[in-house]
Structure formats: structure tokens, C-alpha cells
Amino acid sequence: MTAMTDDRAAAPTLRTGTTRFTVNDREVRALADAALRANRERIDVWVGRGMVRPIRLTFRPEPHRVVGVGTAFGVEAPLDTVRVVLAVRAGDPWRHDIVAVYPSFDGGTSDRFPALDGFVGAYFHRSWVDTEMGPEDVMAHFLATATRDEALALGSELDDLLGSDDDTIAATLVALDCNHDPADVGATDREWLTWMRRQLGVRSAELAPPASADLGRAGWQRSSRPVRGAGPRVAVVRFVLRAASFDGRASRSEFWWARSLWAAVCGLLVTTVAVVPTAARAPFMVALLVWLVVTLLPNLSLQCRRLHDTDRSGWLQVVQVVPVVGAVTLLVWNLLDSEPGGGRFDRDAE
């Protein structure tokens, strides 16, 4: 099978059946809040990475108790796990929303397959049928946003699962609350997972080298490695802390978030100077001059690291002194994605 085409005429039914809470709404809200608190560190890492794809949290109440019932395996059974799905808010990349809260069966399967659980939780949770993403769209999005470490971890777990028989594969996917059924596109579970594994093998080599700067790991703020999928907070922190660092690399997202926020401050100050009375302009003109002087070095070092990330020398930023052509050339370079060869600019110590 060379591709996973999606010829569905209508949205598929949920593979994991129906579920419902057996506790009242107040307890459901309390369970959702508890899930958020228990996963705070994981959520912080996710937010720092820019919330590039949804995240599904798994929470098992303590003491152990039944919170709902469902038909994951065809017959109604008690459920003791809560799933909470978070996604970036539409039109507001700074915030996220809870898009689903539901009881689920787990049985510890997510602990044995954490990378696969994260993958199906991001894309094939209970609300995924409301999207227009097919399996090919999902894989393309994952490979566009994943680190190489994430791709390798998912590939390793797929290898382990594909070593099982078909019934075990099916049961594992249900236990992971995976709501994509390959039968909807004329394939089997094994064919779908094999296709995914093949895609990972072909594309993972194209991803940037493993980033020691992943949020949640010590030293990401000053690491010379790029942070893929960096959000505004990460970009600003690294813009400040690496202000005089001309070694290492800056990912495309890190560069554009930092440069856009810098330009926004410039625009605000220039606009203020233009609209206030002449007699009141002096302080704002001084503020603009101070801002430009203070951020000159951080901007030069950021541009240097962005060029490094495209496997180019930082000295090439002098091309911008050439009228028009130089600025356009630099813009094109800044729009390019990471090149693995850029790793030569990282500090050897990392």
C-alpha cells in the first residue's frame, strides 16, 4: 500500500464506541481541573513549543474509581480514566482551549506506548471526526512539526506493535483511544501502521537533528540548538538571553516570532511619535532611539543564528546593504526551513 487515500463520503463513526460520565457535571469539571494540574509540566512544555498540534492528557483519579461507562470493546463496561484534549484557540495563537473531556479505557497502555499515545491523542481523539484531516494530512502535519526525537520514538513503538498479531494491534489502538479506523479507507490496522512506519523512515532523516533545546530539558534557554515550533514566549526569552551569542542556530519560528514582536514595538513607538503633539514627542523619540540601540546586537546575533539554521554563514547578512536585491535575498533565506547541515554551527559541547 503506497498511500492512505481518504475517500470517505461522510464522517466515520467513532471506533472506540460511545462513552458517558456516570458522575455529575460538577465532578466532571473537578476531574478536568485535576487532569490539568497533574499535567502542568507537560502543558507548559507544549505551550512553549507553540501548541503546534493538539495534546491529549490522560488522568486516572486517585483513589481508583469508576467515572463513566463506554462501549470501547462492543459491550458497555466501566471506565476509570479521564481524557482531556487541548488545542490552540482558533484565531489566537497565544491561548488554548479544552476541546473534549470524556471517560475512557486505558489499562496502562499509554504508559507502554507513550509516543503512539501522544500521536493518536493529538490527531485521532474523540473530536477528530469533526475535522477534515485524513491519514495523509495527519502524517504530513506531524512530520512538519515533529522533532527527529519524536519521529524516532514513534517509529520504534510502531516497530514493537507491528510485531504483534492483528488482534493485539486492534486492541492496543482501542486502548489508546484511537478513533481512526483504517477500514473507512479500505485498509487494515496493520497496513495503516506499516504505511505510517514507512513514511517515518523516509522523512525522519529530513528533520532537524535532535534538539537538546526542547523545552522541559535543562538549558533550552541558552542552548545553541534550534527550538522547532517555538512560540512567542520562547522566542523572546532566547532573544534576550542569547543577545550576544553568534554561535548556534535559530529556528524559523523562533526568528519570526522575535522579529515580529520587535517590529511591533518599533511600529508602536513610530506611530506614537507621529500622532502626539510636537511638544510631547521628545520622550517617545528618545525611547525609539534607545530601543533601536539596545536591540541592535540581539538582532544581529538572531539573524546570524537564523542563517546558520539554513546552513549558511552568518556573515551573509551583510547582503542586505545591497539595495532591494539584498533585502529580498535575505528575506528568502529567512523563510527557509532548517537544514541538517546547520548543525556544524552548534557548540561542540552540546
mmCIF file of C-alpha atoms in Angstrom:
data_model
loop_
_atom_site.group_PDB
_atom_site.id
_atom_site.type_symbol
_atom_site.label_atom_id
_atom_site.label_comp_id
_atom_site.label_asym_id
_atom_site.label_seq_id
_atom_site.Cartn_x
_atom_site.Cartn_y
_atom_site.Cartn_z
ATOM 1 C CA MET A 1 0.000 0.000 0.000
ATOM 2 C CA THR A 2 1.740 3.174 -1.184
ATOM 3 C CA ALA A 3 -0.762 5.721 0.097
ATOM 4 C CA MET A 4 -3.633 6.087 2.504
ATOM 5 C CA THR A 5 -6.311 7.767 0.432
ATOM 6 C CA ASP A 6 -9.352 9.213 2.155
ATOM 7 C CA ASP A 7 -12.457 8.673 0.048
ATOM 8 C CA ARG A 8 -14.988 8.958 2.849
ATOM 9 C CA ALA A 9 -18.345 10.255 1.747
ATOM 10 C CA ALA A 10 -19.242 11.055 5.350
ATOM 11 C CA ALA A 11 -17.503 11.353 8.686
ATOM 12 C CA PRO A 12 -16.770 7.926 10.173
ATOM 13 C CA THR A 13 -18.263 6.689 13.405
ATOM 14 C CA LEU A 14 -16.097 6.630 16.500
ATOM 15 C CA ARG A 15 -14.029 3.464 16.556
ATOM 16 C CA THR A 16 -13.941 3.382 20.358
ATOM 17 C CA GLY A 17 -17.720 3.487 20.711
ATOM 18 C CA THR A 18 -19.803 5.680 22.950
ATOM 19 C CA THR A 19 -18.816 6.921 26.378
ATOM 20 C CA ARG A 20 -20.570 8.865 29.096
ATOM 21 C CA PHE A 21 -19.721 10.054 32.557
ATOM 22 C CA THR A 22 -21.589 8.493 35.476
ATOM 23 C CA VAL A 23 -20.646 11.385 37.750
ATOM 24 C CA ASN A 24 -22.366 14.780 37.787
ATOM 25 C CA ASP A 25 -21.215 17.860 35.875
ATOM 26 C CA ARG A 26 -19.552 19.368 38.932
ATOM 27 C CA GLU A 27 -17.402 16.268 39.376
ATOM 28 C CA VAL A 28 -16.576 16.236 35.654
ATOM 29 C CA ARG A 29 -15.264 19.802 35.923
ATOM 30 C CA ALA A 30 -13.287 18.815 39.022
ATOM 31 C CA LEU A 31 -11.779 15.854 37.161
ATOM 32 C CA ALA A 32 -10.834 18.067 34.224
ATOM 33 C CA ASP A 33 -9.183 20.583 36.587
ATOM 34 C CA ALA A 34 -7.321 17.758 38.319
ATOM 35 C CA ALA A 35 -6.099 16.474 34.954
ATOM 36 C CA LEU A 36 -4.762 19.939 34.096
ATOM 37 C CA ARG A 37 -2.986 20.262 37.447
ATOM 38 C CA ALA A 38 -1.465 16.784 37.222
ATOM 39 C CA ASN A 39 -0.128 17.522 33.742
ATOM 40 C CA ARG A 40 1.010 21.115 34.328
ATOM 41 C CA GLU A 41 4.642 20.468 33.427
ATOM 42 C CA ARG A 42 3.658 18.683 30.220
ATOM 43 C CA ILE A 43 1.270 21.510 29.308
ATOM 44 C CA ASP A 44 3.998 24.112 29.884
ATOM 45 C CA VAL A 45 6.307 22.242 27.521
ATOM 46 C CA TRP A 46 3.505 22.011 24.945
ATOM 47 C CA VAL A 47 2.717 25.738 25.209
ATOM 48 C CA GLY A 48 6.383 26.620 24.955
ATOM 49 C CA ARG A 49 6.688 24.565 21.779
ATOM 50 C CA GLY A 50 3.964 26.723 20.240
ATOM 51 C CA MET A 51 0.993 24.319 20.615
ATOM 52 C CA VAL A 52 1.708 23.140 17.076
ATOM 53 C CA ARG A 53 -0.711 20.235 17.408
ATOM 54 C CA PRO A 54 -3.381 19.277 19.966
ATOM 55 C CA ILE A 55 -2.403 17.458 23.143
ATOM 56 C CA ARG A 56 -4.425 14.816 24.972
ATOM 57 C CA LEU A 57 -3.956 14.393 28.718
ATOM 58 C CA THR A 58 -4.612 11.112 30.499
ATOM 59 C CA PHE A 59 -5.701 11.211 34.137
ATOM 60 C CA ARG A 60 -6.548 8.332 36.483
ATOM 61 C CA PRO A 61 -8.345 9.554 39.620
ATOM 62 C CA GLU A 62 -6.913 8.597 42.996
ATOM 63 C CA PRO A 63 -8.203 6.681 44.804
ATOM 64 C CA HIS A 64 -9.113 4.455 41.880
ATOM 65 C CA ARG A 65 -12.788 4.736 40.987
ATOM 66 C CA VAL A 66 -15.191 4.391 38.074
ATOM 67 C CA VAL A 67 -16.109 7.703 36.448
ATOM 68 C CA GLY A 68 -18.064 6.556 33.396
ATOM 69 C CA VAL A 69 -19.178 3.758 31.123
ATOM 70 C CA GLY A 70 -18.433 3.060 27.488
ATOM 71 C CA THR A 71 -18.556 0.552 24.671
ATOM 72 C CA ALA A 72 -14.898 0.547 23.604
ATOM 73 C CA PHE A 73 -14.948 -3.231 23.083
ATOM 74 C CA GLY A 74 -18.526 -3.580 21.943
ATOM 75 C CA VAL A 75 -20.217 -4.060 25.305
ATOM 76 C CA GLU A 76 -20.848 -1.475 27.990
ATOM 77 C CA ALA A 77 -18.099 -1.550 30.619
ATOM 78 C CA PRO A 78 -16.946 0.703 33.477
ATOM 79 C CA LEU A 79 -14.315 3.343 32.690
ATOM 80 C CA ASP A 80 -11.782 4.687 35.188
ATOM 81 C CA THR A 81 -9.696 7.098 33.097
ATOM 82 C CA VAL A 82 -10.351 10.706 32.069
ATOM 83 C CA ARG A 83 -9.076 12.141 28.781
ATOM 84 C CA VAL A 84 -8.757 15.905 28.280
ATOM 85 C CA VAL A 85 -7.899 17.280 24.826
ATOM 86 C CA LEU A 86 -6.375 20.763 24.492
ATOM 87 C CA ALA A 87 -5.845 22.693 21.262
ATOM 88 C CA VAL A 88 -4.689 26.185 20.317
ATOM 89 C CA ARG A 89 -7.574 28.647 20.213
ATOM 90 C CA ALA A 90 -8.752 29.451 16.699
ATOM 91 C CA GLY A 91 -7.509 32.892 15.682
ATOM 92 C CA ASP A 92 -5.482 33.344 18.877
ATOM 93 C CA PRO A 93 -2.081 31.603 18.897
ATOM 94 C CA TRP A 94 -1.448 32.797 22.457
ATOM 95 C CA ARG A 95 -4.207 30.759 24.123
ATOM 96 C CA HIS A 96 -5.603 27.252 24.167
ATOM 97 C CA ASP A 97 -8.999 25.700 24.855
ATOM 98 C CA ILE A 98 -10.320 22.406 26.158
ATOM 99 C CA VAL A 99 -11.941 20.768 23.124
ATOM 100 C CA ALA A 100 -13.020 17.485 24.730
ATOM 101 C CA VAL A 101 -13.356 15.825 28.142
ATOM 102 C CA TYR A 102 -14.512 12.216 28.278
ATOM 103 C CA PRO A 103 -14.138 8.966 30.237
ATOM 104 C CA SER A 104 -12.018 6.287 28.624
ATOM 105 C CA PHE A 105 -10.500 2.848 28.939
ATOM 106 C CA ASP A 106 -6.721 2.782 29.237
ATOM 107 C CA GLY A 107 -5.397 -0.074 31.330
ATOM 108 C CA GLY A 108 -1.854 1.342 31.298
ATOM 109 C CA THR A 109 -1.448 1.025 27.531
ATOM 110 C CA SER A 110 -0.473 4.688 27.212
ATOM 111 C CA ASP A 111 2.422 4.047 29.611
ATOM 112 C CA ARG A 112 3.740 1.280 27.343
ATOM 113 C CA PHE A 113 3.322 3.291 24.134
ATOM 114 C CA PRO A 114 3.754 6.976 25.149
ATOM 115 C CA ALA A 115 4.805 8.240 21.699
ATOM 116 C CA LEU A 116 1.964 6.443 19.915
ATOM 117 C CA ASP A 117 -0.475 7.600 22.591
ATOM 118 C CA GLY A 118 0.669 11.186 22.037
ATOM 119 C CA PHE A 119 0.268 10.793 18.282
ATOM 120 C CA VAL A 120 -3.246 9.328 18.291
ATOM 121 C CA GLY A 121 -4.196 11.670 21.137
ATOM 122 C CA ALA A 122 -3.230 14.700 19.058
ATOM 123 C CA TYR A 123 -4.935 13.647 15.862
ATOM 124 C CA PHE A 124 -7.418 10.811 16.449
ATOM 125 C CA HIS A 125 -9.093 11.821 19.707
ATOM 126 C CA ARG A 126 -12.884 11.784 20.005
ATOM 127 C CA SER A 127 -13.305 15.156 18.284
ATOM 128 C CA TRP A 128 -11.141 14.337 15.270
ATOM 129 C CA VAL A 129 -14.155 13.285 13.184
ATOM 130 C CA ASP A 130 -15.217 16.936 13.211
ATOM 131 C CA THR A 131 -12.077 17.857 11.249
ATOM 132 C CA GLU A 132 -11.294 17.325 7.590
ATOM 133 C CA MET A 133 -7.919 15.691 8.196
ATOM 134 C CA GLY A 134 -7.356 12.286 6.645
ATOM 135 C CA PRO A 135 -4.416 9.978 7.485
ATOM 136 C CA GLU A 136 -2.171 11.558 4.841
ATOM 137 C CA ASP A 137 -2.943 15.063 6.159
ATOM 138 C CA VAL A 138 -2.183 13.888 9.690
ATOM 139 C CA MET A 139 1.173 12.377 8.773
ATOM 140 C CA ALA A 140 2.173 15.449 6.762
ATOM 141 C CA HIS A 141 1.329 17.717 9.701
ATOM 142 C CA PHE A 142 3.152 15.514 12.204
ATOM 143 C CA LEU A 143 6.320 15.396 10.110
ATOM 144 C CA ALA A 144 6.174 19.173 9.586
ATOM 145 C CA THR A 145 6.041 19.844 13.340
ATOM 146 C CA ALA A 146 7.883 16.919 14.964
ATOM 147 C CA THR A 147 11.446 16.830 16.197
ATOM 148 C CA ARG A 148 13.597 13.990 14.999
ATOM 149 C CA ASP A 149 13.493 12.507 18.501
ATOM 150 C CA GLU A 150 9.686 12.417 18.354
ATOM 151 C CA ALA A 151 9.712 10.750 14.943
ATOM 152 C CA LEU A 152 12.252 8.150 16.042
ATOM 153 C CA ALA A 153 10.306 7.362 19.229
ATOM 154 C CA LEU A 154 7.074 6.889 17.284
ATOM 155 C CA GLY A 155 8.838 4.695 14.736
ATOM 156 C CA SER A 156 10.318 2.499 17.468
ATOM 157 C CA GLU A 157 6.924 1.947 19.098
ATOM 158 C CA LEU A 158 5.337 1.155 15.740
ATOM 159 C CA ASP A 159 8.015 -1.494 15.197
ATOM 160 C CA ASP A 160 7.135 -3.052 18.552
ATOM 161 C CA LEU A 161 3.411 -3.014 17.860
ATOM 162 C CA LEU A 162 3.767 -4.404 14.341
ATOM 163 C CA GLY A 163 5.495 -7.407 15.871
ATOM 164 C CA SER A 164 2.170 -8.368 17.467
ATOM 165 C CA ASP A 165 -0.745 -10.265 15.922
ATOM 166 C CA ASP A 166 -3.654 -8.426 14.323
ATOM 167 C CA ASP A 167 -5.981 -8.829 17.326
ATOM 168 C CA THR A 168 -3.389 -7.341 19.685
ATOM 169 C CA ILE A 169 -2.818 -4.417 17.319
ATOM 170 C CA ALA A 170 -6.552 -3.696 17.187
ATOM 171 C CA ALA A 171 -6.955 -3.980 20.960
ATOM 172 C CA THR A 172 -3.972 -1.688 21.545
ATOM 173 C CA LEU A 173 -5.369 1.009 19.250
ATOM 174 C CA VAL A 174 -8.719 0.865 21.040
ATOM 175 C CA ALA A 175 -6.998 1.013 24.435
ATOM 176 C CA LEU A 176 -5.101 4.094 23.216
ATOM 177 C CA ASP A 177 -8.485 5.580 22.296
ATOM 178 C CA CYS A 178 -7.535 5.851 18.624
ATOM 179 C CA ASN A 179 -10.635 6.832 16.672
ATOM 180 C CA HIS A 180 -9.258 6.340 13.179
ATOM 181 C CA ASP A 181 -10.463 3.091 11.649
ATOM 182 C CA PRO A 182 -8.436 2.200 8.526
ATOM 183 C CA ALA A 183 -11.434 0.187 7.325
ATOM 184 C CA ASP A 184 -13.037 3.551 6.488
ATOM 185 C CA VAL A 185 -10.412 3.963 3.769
ATOM 186 C CA GLY A 186 -10.273 0.314 2.727
ATOM 187 C CA ALA A 187 -7.224 -0.740 4.746
ATOM 188 C CA THR A 188 -6.380 -2.829 7.803
ATOM 189 C CA ASP A 189 -4.754 -1.690 11.034
ATOM 190 C CA ARG A 190 -1.510 -3.412 10.055
ATOM 191 C CA GLU A 191 -1.483 -1.783 6.617
ATOM 192 C CA TRP A 192 -2.085 1.644 8.130
ATOM 193 C CA LEU A 193 0.644 1.290 10.750
ATOM 194 C CA THR A 194 3.066 -0.147 8.185
ATOM 195 C CA TRP A 195 2.386 2.826 5.908
ATOM 196 C CA MET A 196 2.994 5.210 8.822
ATOM 197 C CA ARG A 197 6.263 3.439 9.629
ATOM 198 C CA ARG A 198 7.392 3.728 6.024
ATOM 199 C CA GLN A 199 6.604 7.454 5.966
ATOM 200 C CA LEU A 200 8.579 7.989 9.152
ATOM 201 C CA GLY A 201 11.543 6.091 7.733
ATOM 202 C CA VAL A 202 11.555 8.162 4.557
ATOM 203 C CA ARG A 203 11.016 11.540 6.148
ATOM 204 C CA SER A 204 12.633 11.414 9.599
ATOM 205 C CA ALA A 205 16.092 11.794 8.050
ATOM 206 C CA GLU A 206 14.940 15.147 6.649
ATOM 207 C CA LEU A 207 14.084 16.518 10.077
ATOM 208 C CA ALA A 208 16.475 18.733 12.014
ATOM 209 C CA PRO A 209 18.944 16.924 14.283
ATOM 210 C CA PRO A 210 17.649 16.096 17.785
ATOM 211 C CA ALA A 211 17.187 19.399 19.621
ATOM 212 C CA SER A 212 18.697 19.498 23.087
ATOM 213 C CA ALA A 213 16.839 22.797 23.321
ATOM 214 C CA ASP A 214 13.474 21.042 23.665
ATOM 215 C CA LEU A 215 11.521 22.814 26.384
ATOM 216 C CA GLY A 216 11.487 20.919 29.607
ATOM 217 C CA ARG A 217 15.131 19.907 29.248
ATOM 218 C CA ALA A 218 17.776 21.802 31.162
ATOM 219 C CA GLY A 219 19.451 24.606 29.274
ATOM 220 C CA TRP A 220 16.958 25.220 26.485
ATOM 221 C CA GLN A 221 17.033 28.976 27.102
ATOM 222 C CA ARG A 222 20.714 29.310 26.139
ATOM 223 C CA SER A 223 21.184 26.178 24.039
ATOM 224 C CA SER A 224 22.874 26.637 20.668
ATOM 225 C CA ARG A 225 20.451 24.098 19.154
ATOM 226 C CA PRO A 226 17.260 25.445 17.486
ATOM 227 C CA VAL A 227 13.837 25.090 19.103
ATOM 228 C CA ARG A 228 11.472 23.828 16.425
ATOM 229 C CA GLY A 229 7.921 25.156 16.695
ATOM 230 C CA ALA A 230 8.957 27.851 19.176
ATOM 231 C CA GLY A 231 6.187 30.136 20.383
ATOM 232 C CA PRO A 232 6.386 33.846 21.259
ATOM 233 C CA ARG A 233 7.488 33.293 24.866
ATOM 234 C CA VAL A 234 10.317 31.003 23.857
ATOM 235 C CA ALA A 235 11.401 33.367 21.089
ATOM 236 C CA VAL A 236 11.518 36.387 23.408
ATOM 237 C CA VAL A 237 13.376 34.528 26.168
ATOM 238 C CA ARG A 238 16.042 33.297 23.756
ATOM 239 C CA PHE A 239 16.223 36.719 22.022
ATOM 240 C CA VAL A 240 17.161 38.253 25.377
ATOM 241 C CA LEU A 241 19.338 35.501 26.861
ATOM 242 C CA ARG A 242 21.225 34.846 23.614
ATOM 243 C CA ALA A 243 21.547 38.533 22.722
ATOM 244 C CA ALA A 244 25.320 38.337 22.214
ATOM 245 C CA SER A 245 25.509 34.715 21.019
ATOM 246 C CA PHE A 246 26.618 34.425 17.414
ATOM 247 C CA ASP A 247 27.103 30.673 17.588
ATOM 248 C CA GLY A 248 24.350 28.069 17.148
ATOM 249 C CA ARG A 249 21.070 28.308 15.305
ATOM 250 C CA ALA A 250 17.601 29.886 15.493
ATOM 251 C CA SER A 251 14.636 28.032 14.025
ATOM 252 C CA ARG A 252 12.306 29.749 11.584
ATOM 253 C CA SER A 253 9.526 30.091 14.174
ATOM 254 C CA GLU A 254 11.909 31.465 16.800
ATOM 255 C CA PHE A 255 13.276 34.043 14.363
ATOM 256 C CA TRP A 256 9.943 35.283 13.041
ATOM 257 C CA TRP A 257 8.258 35.497 16.437
ATOM 258 C CA ALA A 258 11.146 37.551 17.842
ATOM 259 C CA ARG A 259 11.474 39.760 14.775
ATOM 260 C CA SER A 260 7.695 40.335 14.526
ATOM 261 C CA LEU A 261 7.399 41.358 18.176
ATOM 262 C CA TRP A 262 10.421 43.640 17.813
ATOM 263 C CA ALA A 263 8.850 45.279 14.744
ATOM 264 C CA ALA A 264 5.553 45.682 16.601
ATOM 265 C CA VAL A 265 7.293 47.688 19.338
ATOM 266 C CA CYS A 266 9.014 49.805 16.670
ATOM 267 C CA GLY A 267 5.702 50.419 14.942
ATOM 268 C CA LEU A 268 4.031 51.418 18.188
ATOM 269 C CA LEU A 269 6.748 53.933 19.031
ATOM 270 C CA VAL A 270 6.853 55.387 15.497
ATOM 271 C CA THR A 271 3.065 55.734 15.447
ATOM 272 C CA THR A 272 3.122 57.442 18.832
ATOM 273 C CA VAL A 273 5.754 59.899 17.654
ATOM 274 C CA ALA A 274 3.624 60.670 14.596
ATOM 275 C CA VAL A 275 0.340 61.276 16.432
ATOM 276 C CA VAL A 276 1.320 63.107 19.625
ATOM 277 C CA PRO A 277 1.716 66.895 19.637
ATOM 278 C CA THR A 278 5.155 68.167 18.612
ATOM 279 C CA ALA A 279 5.907 69.425 22.104
ATOM 280 C CA ALA A 280 5.368 65.945 23.564
ATOM 281 C CA ARG A 281 7.378 63.960 21.010
ATOM 282 C CA ALA A 282 10.826 64.170 22.590
ATOM 283 C CA PRO A 283 10.407 61.356 25.174
ATOM 284 C CA PHE A 284 8.986 58.976 22.577
ATOM 285 C CA MET A 285 11.738 59.762 20.085
ATOM 286 C CA VAL A 286 14.307 59.059 22.785
ATOM 287 C CA ALA A 287 12.508 55.805 23.646
ATOM 288 C CA LEU A 288 12.596 54.760 19.968
ATOM 289 C CA LEU A 289 16.311 55.566 19.699
ATOM 290 C CA VAL A 290 17.103 53.648 22.900
ATOM 291 C CA TRP A 291 15.041 50.672 21.696
ATOM 292 C CA LEU A 292 16.890 50.544 18.366
ATOM 293 C CA VAL A 293 20.314 50.829 20.006
ATOM 294 C CA VAL A 294 19.618 48.275 22.765
ATOM 295 C CA THR A 295 18.208 45.706 20.332
ATOM 296 C CA LEU A 296 20.846 46.169 17.610
ATOM 297 C CA LEU A 297 23.185 43.457 18.910
ATOM 298 C CA PRO A 298 20.388 40.931 19.681
ATOM 299 C CA ASN A 299 19.002 41.443 16.167
ATOM 300 C CA LEU A 300 22.394 40.918 14.541
ATOM 301 C CA SER A 301 23.025 37.738 16.532
ATOM 302 C CA LEU A 302 19.490 36.451 15.848
ATOM 303 C CA GLN A 303 19.969 36.988 12.103
ATOM 304 C CA CYS A 304 23.320 35.212 12.287
ATOM 305 C CA ARG A 305 21.757 32.178 14.015
ATOM 306 C CA ARG A 306 18.869 32.070 11.512
ATOM 307 C CA LEU A 307 21.356 31.912 8.627
ATOM 308 C CA HIS A 308 23.235 29.171 10.457
ATOM 309 C CA ASP A 309 19.975 27.196 10.666
ATOM 310 C CA THR A 310 19.764 27.268 6.854
ATOM 311 C CA ASP A 311 23.399 26.044 6.701
ATOM 312 C CA ARG A 312 24.762 29.479 5.699
ATOM 313 C CA SER A 313 27.424 31.693 7.218
ATOM 314 C CA GLY A 314 26.155 34.459 9.477
ATOM 315 C CA TRP A 315 28.368 36.908 7.613
ATOM 316 C CA LEU A 316 25.974 36.658 4.660
ATOM 317 C CA GLN A 317 23.634 39.077 6.423
ATOM 318 C CA VAL A 318 25.797 41.877 5.014
ATOM 319 C CA VAL A 319 23.973 41.193 1.731
ATOM 320 C CA GLN A 320 21.213 43.489 2.994
ATOM 321 C CA VAL A 321 23.390 46.537 2.277
ATOM 322 C CA VAL A 322 22.725 45.919 -1.426
ATOM 323 C CA PRO A 323 19.606 47.950 -2.287
ATOM 324 C CA VAL A 324 16.410 45.912 -2.861
ATOM 325 C CA VAL A 325 18.108 42.725 -4.085
ATOM 326 C CA GLY A 326 19.969 42.258 -0.807
ATOM 327 C CA ALA A 327 16.846 42.686 1.323
ATOM 328 C CA VAL A 328 14.811 40.312 -0.859
ATOM 329 C CA THR A 329 17.574 37.689 -0.795
ATOM 330 C CA LEU A 330 17.807 37.841 3.000
ATOM 331 C CA LEU A 331 14.012 37.575 3.277
ATOM 332 C CA VAL A 332 14.009 34.409 1.164
ATOM 333 C CA TRP A 333 16.748 32.855 3.309
ATOM 334 C CA ASN A 334 14.827 33.701 6.470
ATOM 335 C CA LEU A 335 11.745 31.925 5.109
ATOM 336 C CA LEU A 336 13.628 28.667 4.508
ATOM 337 C CA ASP A 337 13.237 25.698 6.853
ATOM 338 C CA SER A 338 16.054 24.130 8.864
ATOM 339 C CA GLU A 339 18.865 22.320 7.078
ATOM 340 C CA PRO A 340 20.537 19.399 8.916
ATOM 341 C CA GLY A 341 23.942 20.719 7.806
ATOM 342 C CA GLY A 342 23.431 23.747 10.034
ATOM 343 C CA GLY A 343 24.375 21.580 12.986
ATOM 344 C CA ARG A 344 28.016 22.422 12.247
ATOM 345 C CA PHE A 345 27.394 25.845 13.835
ATOM 346 C CA ASP A 346 26.294 24.369 17.194
ATOM 347 C CA ARG A 347 28.668 24.350 20.152
ATOM 348 C CA ASP A 348 30.662 21.114 20.282
ATOM 349 C CA ALA A 349 29.963 20.855 23.990
ATOM 350 C CA GLU A 350 26.267 20.130 23.449
#
